[in-house]
Every structure is written in C-alpha cells, then in structure tokens.
Amino acid sequence: MPQKISSAEWEVMNVVWEKQSLTAAEVFEALPKGHGWKQKTVNTFLTRLVDKGVLAADKQEKAYVYTARVAREKSVRIEGDSFLQRVFRGATGDLMLHFCENAELSADEIRELELLLKKKKARK
Amino acid sequence: MPQKISSAEWEVMNVVWEKQSLTAAEVFEALPKGHGWKQKTVNTFLTRLVDKGVLAADKQEKAYVYTARVAREKSVRIEGDSFLQRVFRGATGDLMLHFCENAELSADEIRELELLLKKKKARK
DNA sequence: ACGTATCTCCTACACCTGTAGGACATATGC
DNA sequence: GCATATGTCCTACAGGTGTAGGAGATACGT
C-alpha cells in the first residue's frame, strides 16, 4: 500500500529514518553532498513522499517537520523483494552468492553471517 | 555504458539471456504469463532494449531475431550495486543479513554459502 | 494473383522522476 | 514598521516507462 519509493527519494528517506524528525532544511543539510541537489529539489522529493504517504509533514511554527510514516524495515522488504524478483527471479540463493562474490565483507560481517547460517540450518 | 534496464525490460532480458536467440513472438511466448502484456507491448520493450544497446536485432527472413549484447553478469552487477547503494548505502553486510533473515534457503544453498564465506575468510 | 496471416514501423498517451524557478506569506533584525 | 531572510505553494518541463493501436510491407496457402 505504500507507493513505490524512487531512487532519489530513497536517499531522502535514508536520512529521515536515521534522524527521525527534521525540517526540509535539515534534510538538505544531512544529505550526502555530491548529488548537487538544490534545496528546492529536495523539497519536491519531500512533498512527493508526503503524497505517497511515506512521510508525515507536521507544521511547527516556522516550518514543517517531516517524520516517517512507514518503517524502514517494511520499505526495505518491499524493495528487496522487488529486486530479488526482477534480477534473480526470486532465487535468494543466487542473490546471496552474487553479493558474496562481488563484495568486500569485514571479518566481523563474515562471522555474523556464518552464525546466521548456522542458526538457519539448525532450525530446519 | 549500457543504459539502465527498466523493470519490465528485465523480464524480457531474463528470457533472452536464458534462451539466447529468439524472435519477438518467441519472447512473448516464453515470458511468464500473468503480466498480461500484449505482443505489441513486448515488441516495444524489445525495440527499446535495442535502442539502449542491450539487445542486437538480426533480420532473418521473416522476422528479427534478438540476442543479448550485454552479458547478464554485467547487468546484474550494475543493478546490484545500484540497489546496494540505494537501500543499504553500500553496506553489503546489512544486505546479506537482510536476505538471510527474510528468505528461505535450501540446505544446499546454505552449504554453498558457508563454503564461500570460508574461502573469503581464508583469503584475508 | 488474391486474400489472409505476420511482422515491422511509427505514433500516442498518461504517469513517474529528476530538476528546479517564481510568487507569495511570514518571521526577524533593527 | 520595513527590508531581508526563510519557508511553502504552485507550476514547468524533458526524458523514461508501461501500455499499446493502426498503417503498411511481406510471406504463404490455394
């Protein structure tokens, strides 16, 4: 039911989810520089996210404060499933192998993954 | 250099990569039913993929035969990186954990992953 | 050779996305 | 109170995407 979040909108949502509650100016400030987006552009993204029901805009004196209405986990699951279907036709194993091969993982991350796999095996 | 492949186009590419060389009608035939796409719609996707340089169209008598000009592995890497950045800000570990938690994995897949992780650890 | 089935080519159109600009309301410093 | 800064609202516009339709060329059966 939450509508699709576009690529640029994800950037915005990532900062909102992290910082919880911010004004448009604060979002602009917190965004990784390098996109080269103007404040106005960021405002557009915010408005669209509100239209999509992903953000709530709360008028405080002076300016709106934006807050997420959709949990990050939920959006990640939707986007993840979509990616999984599109690119790997739902084969999670293939997906995991791909990222496992094509990515750097810290020793810690590897340990954590091994643990998770062990638990998964045990649960069978 | 290959342009972005849209969601519907991925479906098409998936069958082309699998079957190697097909006509528009064959692609249409091979596509998972349930999209409800008309032949004309599929044709549009094929044309656009040719424009993007992802497919080659080869005029045989009667009809064009389409073939991939870009290796699946390459497109998967590009799309994968983009997804990784967008949703997990580049944190592969988080991505892996997400799919590990949210997905069914066969015993075989788990074994294979464990093996890969072990190799990765060894290579440090 | 003629009708019929195929295929391709060109065209369309609405909605989404990235990218803002300008007008107008409002708060703030002095 | 007035100029200035800040924020919101509405508008725009080109390129990408999903979704085809119709016209015209071509091959095929008889």
Coordinates of C-alpha atoms (C1' of nucleotides) in Angstrom, one line a residue:
Chain A
M1 CA 0.0 0.0 0.0
P2 CA 2.8 2.4 0.4
Q3 CA 3.7 3.5 -3.1
K4 CA 7.0 2.9 -4.7
I5 CA 9.9 5.0 -3.5
S6 CA 12.1 6.3 -6.3
S7 CA 15.8 6.3 -6.2
A8 CA 16.3 9.9 -5.2
E9 CA 13.5 9.5 -2.7
W10 CA 15.4 6.7 -1.1
E11 CA 18.3 9.0 -0.4
V12 CA 15.9 11.3 1.4
M13 CA 14.2 8.6 3.3
N14 CA 17.5 7.2 4.4
V15 CA 18.3 10.4 6.3
V16 CA 14.8 10.7 7.6
W17 CA 14.9 7.2 9.0
E18 CA 18.2 7.9 10.5
K19 CA 17.5 11.3 12.1
Q20 CA 13.8 10.7 12.8
S21 CA 12.4 14.2 12.6
L22 CA 13.7 17.1 10.5
T23 CA 12.7 20.1 8.6
A24 CA 13.3 20.4 4.9
A25 CA 16.5 22.5 5.5
E26 CA 17.8 19.9 7.9
V27 CA 17.2 17.1 5.4
F28 CA 19.0 19.1 2.8
E29 CA 21.9 19.6 5.2
A30 CA 22.1 16.0 6.2
L31 CA 22.0 14.6 2.6
P32 CA 25.3 13.4 1.3
K33 CA 26.7 16.2 -0.8
G34 CA 27.7 15.3 -4.3
H35 CA 24.2 14.9 -5.7
G36 CA 24.3 18.6 -6.3
W37 CA 20.6 18.9 -5.5
K38 CA 19.2 22.3 -4.7
Q39 CA 17.0 22.8 -1.6
K40 CA 14.0 23.2 -4.0
T41 CA 14.7 19.8 -5.5
V42 CA 14.8 18.2 -2.1
N43 CA 11.6 20.0 -1.2
T44 CA 10.0 18.4 -4.2
F45 CA 11.1 14.9 -3.0
L46 CA 9.7 15.6 0.4
T47 CA 6.3 16.7 -0.9
R48 CA 6.1 13.7 -3.1
L49 CA 6.9 11.4 -0.3
V50 CA 4.2 13.0 1.7
D51 CA 1.8 12.5 -1.2
K52 CA 2.8 8.9 -1.3
G53 CA 2.0 8.5 2.3
V54 CA 5.6 7.6 3.2
L55 CA 6.3 10.8 5.2
A56 CA 4.2 12.8 7.6
A57 CA 4.5 16.6 7.5
D58 CA 3.9 18.4 10.7
K59 CA 3.6 22.1 10.7
Q60 CA 5.5 23.5 13.6
E61 CA 5.8 27.3 13.9
K62 CA 8.1 28.4 11.1
A63 CA 8.5 25.2 9.2
Y64 CA 7.2 21.7 8.5
V65 CA 8.9 18.8 10.3
Y66 CA 8.9 15.5 8.5
T67 CA 8.7 12.1 10.0
A68 CA 8.5 8.6 8.5
R69 CA 5.1 7.0 8.5
V70 CA 6.4 3.8 7.1
A71 CA 9.0 1.7 8.9
R72 CA 12.3 1.4 7.1
E73 CA 12.2 -2.4 7.6
K74 CA 9.0 -2.5 5.6
S75 CA 10.2 -0.5 2.7
V76 CA 13.4 -2.5 2.6
R77 CA 11.5 -5.7 2.4
I78 CA 9.3 -4.4 -0.4
E79 CA 12.2 -3.0 -2.4
G80 CA 14.3 -6.1 -1.6
D81 CA 11.6 -8.5 -2.9
S82 CA 11.2 -6.5 -6.0
F83 CA 14.9 -6.5 -6.7
L84 CA 15.1 -10.2 -5.9
Q85 CA 12.3 -11.0 -8.4
R86 CA 13.4 -8.7 -11.1
V87 CA 17.1 -9.7 -11.2
F88 CA 17.2 -13.2 -9.7
R89 CA 13.6 -14.3 -10.4
G90 CA 13.2 -15.0 -6.8
A91 CA 16.3 -17.2 -6.3
T92 CA 17.6 -15.9 -3.0
G93 CA 20.5 -18.3 -3.1
D94 CA 21.7 -16.8 -6.3
L95 CA 21.4 -13.3 -4.9
M96 CA 23.4 -14.2 -1.9
L97 CA 26.1 -15.9 -3.9
H98 CA 26.3 -12.8 -6.2
F99 CA 26.8 -10.4 -3.3
C100 CA 29.1 -12.7 -1.5
E101 CA 31.3 -12.9 -4.5
N102 CA 31.2 -9.3 -5.6
A103 CA 31.6 -7.6 -2.3
E104 CA 34.0 -6.8 0.4
L105 CA 33.0 -8.1 3.8
S106 CA 34.7 -7.4 7.1
A107 CA 35.8 -10.3 9.2
D108 CA 33.0 -9.3 11.7
E109 CA 30.4 -9.5 9.0
I110 CA 31.6 -12.8 7.8
R111 CA 31.4 -14.1 11.4
E112 CA 27.9 -12.8 11.8
L113 CA 26.7 -14.3 8.6
E114 CA 28.2 -17.7 9.5
L115 CA 26.3 -17.6 12.7
L116 CA 23.1 -16.8 11.0
L117 CA 23.6 -19.6 8.5
K118 CA 24.3 -22.0 11.3
K119 CA 21.1 -21.0 13.1
K120 CA 19.1 -21.3 9.9
K121 CA 20.5 -24.8 9.4
A122 CA 19.6 -25.7 13.0
R123 CA 16.0 -24.6 12.5
K124 CA 15.4 -27.0 9.7
Chain B
M1 CA 27.8 2.4 -20.8
P2 CA 24.9 0.1 -21.2
Q3 CA 21.9 2.2 -20.2
K4 CA 19.6 1.4 -17.4
I5 CA 17.3 -1.6 -17.8
S6 CA 13.8 -0.9 -16.5
S7 CA 11.7 -3.4 -14.5
A8 CA 9.7 -4.7 -17.4
E9 CA 12.8 -4.8 -19.6
W10 CA 14.4 -7.1 -17.0
E11 CA 11.7 -9.6 -17.5
V12 CA 12.4 -9.6 -21.2
M13 CA 16.1 -9.8 -20.8
N14 CA 15.8 -12.7 -18.4
V15 CA 14.2 -14.8 -21.1
V16 CA 16.7 -13.6 -23.8
W17 CA 19.6 -14.4 -21.6
E18 CA 18.2 -17.8 -20.9
K19 CA 17.1 -18.8 -24.4
Q20 CA 19.9 -16.9 -26.2
S21 CA 18.3 -16.1 -29.5
L22 CA 14.6 -15.5 -30.2
T23 CA 12.1 -13.7 -32.3
A24 CA 9.6 -11.3 -30.8
A25 CA 6.9 -13.9 -30.9
E26 CA 9.1 -16.4 -29.1
V27 CA 10.0 -13.9 -26.4
F28 CA 6.3 -13.2 -25.9
E29 CA 5.6 -16.9 -25.7
A30 CA 8.4 -17.5 -23.2
L31 CA 7.5 -14.7 -20.9
P32 CA 5.9 -15.7 -17.6
K33 CA 2.1 -15.2 -18.2
G34 CA 0.4 -13.1 -15.7
H35 CA 1.8 -9.8 -16.7
G36 CA -1.0 -9.6 -19.2
W37 CA 1.3 -7.9 -21.7
K38 CA 0.2 -7.9 -25.4
Q39 CA 2.6 -8.8 -28.1
K40 CA 2.8 -5.2 -29.1
T41 CA 3.9 -4.2 -25.6
V42 CA 6.6 -6.8 -25.7
N43 CA 7.7 -5.5 -29.1
T44 CA 8.1 -2.0 -27.6
F45 CA 10.3 -3.4 -24.9
L46 CA 12.5 -5.2 -27.4
T47 CA 12.9 -2.1 -29.5
R48 CA 13.8 0.0 -26.6
L49 CA 16.4 -2.6 -25.5
V50 CA 17.9 -2.5 -28.9
D51 CA 18.0 1.3 -28.7
K52 CA 19.7 1.0 -25.4
G53 CA 22.3 -1.2 -26.9
V54 CA 21.4 -4.1 -24.7
L55 CA 20.0 -6.3 -27.5
A56 CA 21.0 -6.9 -31.0
A57 CA 18.3 -7.4 -33.6
D58 CA 19.2 -9.5 -36.5
K59 CA 16.9 -9.6 -39.5
Q60 CA 16.4 -13.1 -40.6
E61 CA 13.9 -13.8 -43.4
K62 CA 10.5 -13.3 -42.0
A63 CA 11.4 -11.8 -38.6
Y64 CA 14.0 -10.3 -36.4
V65 CA 16.0 -12.4 -34.0
Y66 CA 17.1 -10.8 -30.8
T67 CA 20.3 -11.6 -29.0
A68 CA 21.9 -10.1 -25.9
R69 CA 24.8 -7.7 -26.5
V70 CA 25.5 -7.3 -22.8
A71 CA 26.4 -10.2 -20.5
R72 CA 23.9 -10.9 -17.8
E73 CA 26.6 -10.9 -15.2
K74 CA 27.4 -7.3 -16.1
S75 CA 23.9 -6.1 -15.8
V76 CA 23.4 -7.9 -12.6
R77 CA 26.5 -6.3 -11.2
I78 CA 25.3 -2.8 -12.2
E79 CA 21.8 -3.3 -10.9
G80 CA 23.1 -5.0 -7.8
D81 CA 25.4 -2.1 -7.0
S82 CA 22.7 0.4 -7.5
F83 CA 20.3 -1.5 -5.2
L84 CA 23.0 -1.9 -2.6
Q85 CA 23.7 1.8 -2.6
R86 CA 20.1 2.9 -2.7
V87 CA 18.8 0.7 0.0
F88 CA 21.7 -0.2 2.2
R89 CA 24.0 2.7 1.4
G90 CA 26.7 0.3 0.3
A91 CA 26.7 -1.8 3.4
T92 CA 26.9 -5.3 1.9
G93 CA 26.9 -6.9 5.3
D94 CA 23.5 -5.4 6.1
L95 CA 22.2 -6.5 2.7
M96 CA 23.3 -10.1 3.3
L97 CA 21.8 -10.1 6.7
H98 CA 18.5 -8.8 5.4
F99 CA 18.2 -11.5 2.8
C100 CA 19.5 -14.1 5.1
E101 CA 16.8 -13.4 7.6
N102 CA 14.0 -12.8 5.1
A103 CA 14.4 -15.7 2.8
E104 CA 14.1 -19.4 2.5
L105 CA 17.4 -21.1 1.7
S106 CA 17.8 -24.7 0.8
A107 CA 20.3 -26.8 2.7
D108 CA 22.4 -26.9 -0.4
E109 CA 22.5 -23.2 -0.7
I110 CA 23.4 -22.8 2.9
R111 CA 26.3 -25.2 2.4
E112 CA 27.5 -23.3 -0.6
L113 CA 27.4 -20.0 1.1
E114 CA 29.3 -21.3 4.1
L115 CA 31.9 -22.6 1.8
L116 CA 32.2 -19.2 0.1
L117 CA 32.5 -17.4 3.4
K118 CA 35.2 -19.8 4.5
K119 CA 37.1 -19.1 1.3
K120 CA 36.7 -15.4 1.8
K121 CA 38.0 -15.6 5.3
A122 CA 41.0 -17.6 4.2
R123 CA 41.9 -15.0 1.5
K124 CA 42.3 -12.2 4.1
Chain C
dA1 C1' -2.7 -13.5 -58.3
dC2 C1' -5.5 -12.7 -54.2
dG3 C1' -6.9 -13.0 -49.5
dT4 C1' -5.0 -13.8 -45.0
dA5 C1' -1.8 -14.0 -41.5
dT6 C1' 2.7 -12.0 -39.9
dC7 C1' 5.9 -8.6 -38.8
dT8 C1' 7.8 -4.2 -38.5
dC9 C1' 7.4 0.9 -38.1
dC10 C1' 5.6 5.0 -36.5
dT11 C1' 2.7 7.2 -33.2
dA12 C1' 0.3 8.1 -28.8
dC13 C1' -0.5 9.0 -24.2
dA14 C1' -0.6 9.2 -19.2
dC15 C1' 2.1 8.8 -15.2
dC16 C1' 6.7 8.9 -12.8
dT17 C1' 11.2 11.2 -11.9
dG18 C1' 14.8 14.4 -11.8
dT19 C1' 15.4 19.1 -11.7
dA20 C1' 14.1 23.2 -10.3
dG21 C1' 12.0 28.5 -10.7
dG22 C1' 8.9 32.2 -9.3
dA23 C1' 5.2 34.2 -6.4
dC24 C1' 3.7 34.9 -2.1
dA25 C1' 3.3 34.5 3.1
dT26 C1' 5.8 35.0 7.3
dA27 C1' 9.1 35.7 10.7
dT28 C1' 13.1 38.5 12.3
dG29 C1' 16.6 42.2 12.9
dC30 C1' 16.8 46.8 13.5
Chain D
dG1 C1' 7.2 49.3 10.5
dC2 C1' 10.2 47.9 6.8
dA3 C1' 13.7 45.3 4.5
dT4 C1' 15.5 40.8 4.5
dA5 C1' 15.7 36.1 5.0
dT6 C1' 13.2 31.8 5.1
dG7 C1' 9.7 28.7 4.0
dT8 C1' 5.6 27.0 1.4
dC9 C1' 2.8 26.5 -2.8
dC10 C1' 2.1 26.1 -7.5
dT11 C1' 4.0 25.4 -11.9
dA12 C1' 7.0 23.6 -15.5
dC13 C1' 9.4 20.6 -18.4
dA14 C1' 12.1 16.9 -20.6
dG15 C1' 13.2 12.1 -20.5
dG16 C1' 11.8 7.3 -19.0
dT17 C1' 8.2 3.6 -18.6
dG18 C1' 4.0 0.9 -19.1
dT19 C1' 0.8 0.2 -22.4
dA20 C1' -0.5 -0.3 -26.7
dG21 C1' -3.0 0.8 -31.7
dG22 C1' -3.0 1.4 -36.7
dA23 C1' -0.8 1.5 -41.3
dG24 C1' 1.8 -0.7 -44.3
dA25 C1' 5.1 -4.4 -46.1
dT26 C1' 5.6 -9.2 -46.8
dA27 C1' 5.1 -14.1 -47.0
dC28 C1' 2.1 -18.1 -47.5
dG29 C1' -1.7 -21.1 -49.0
dT30 C1' -4.6 -22.2 -52.7

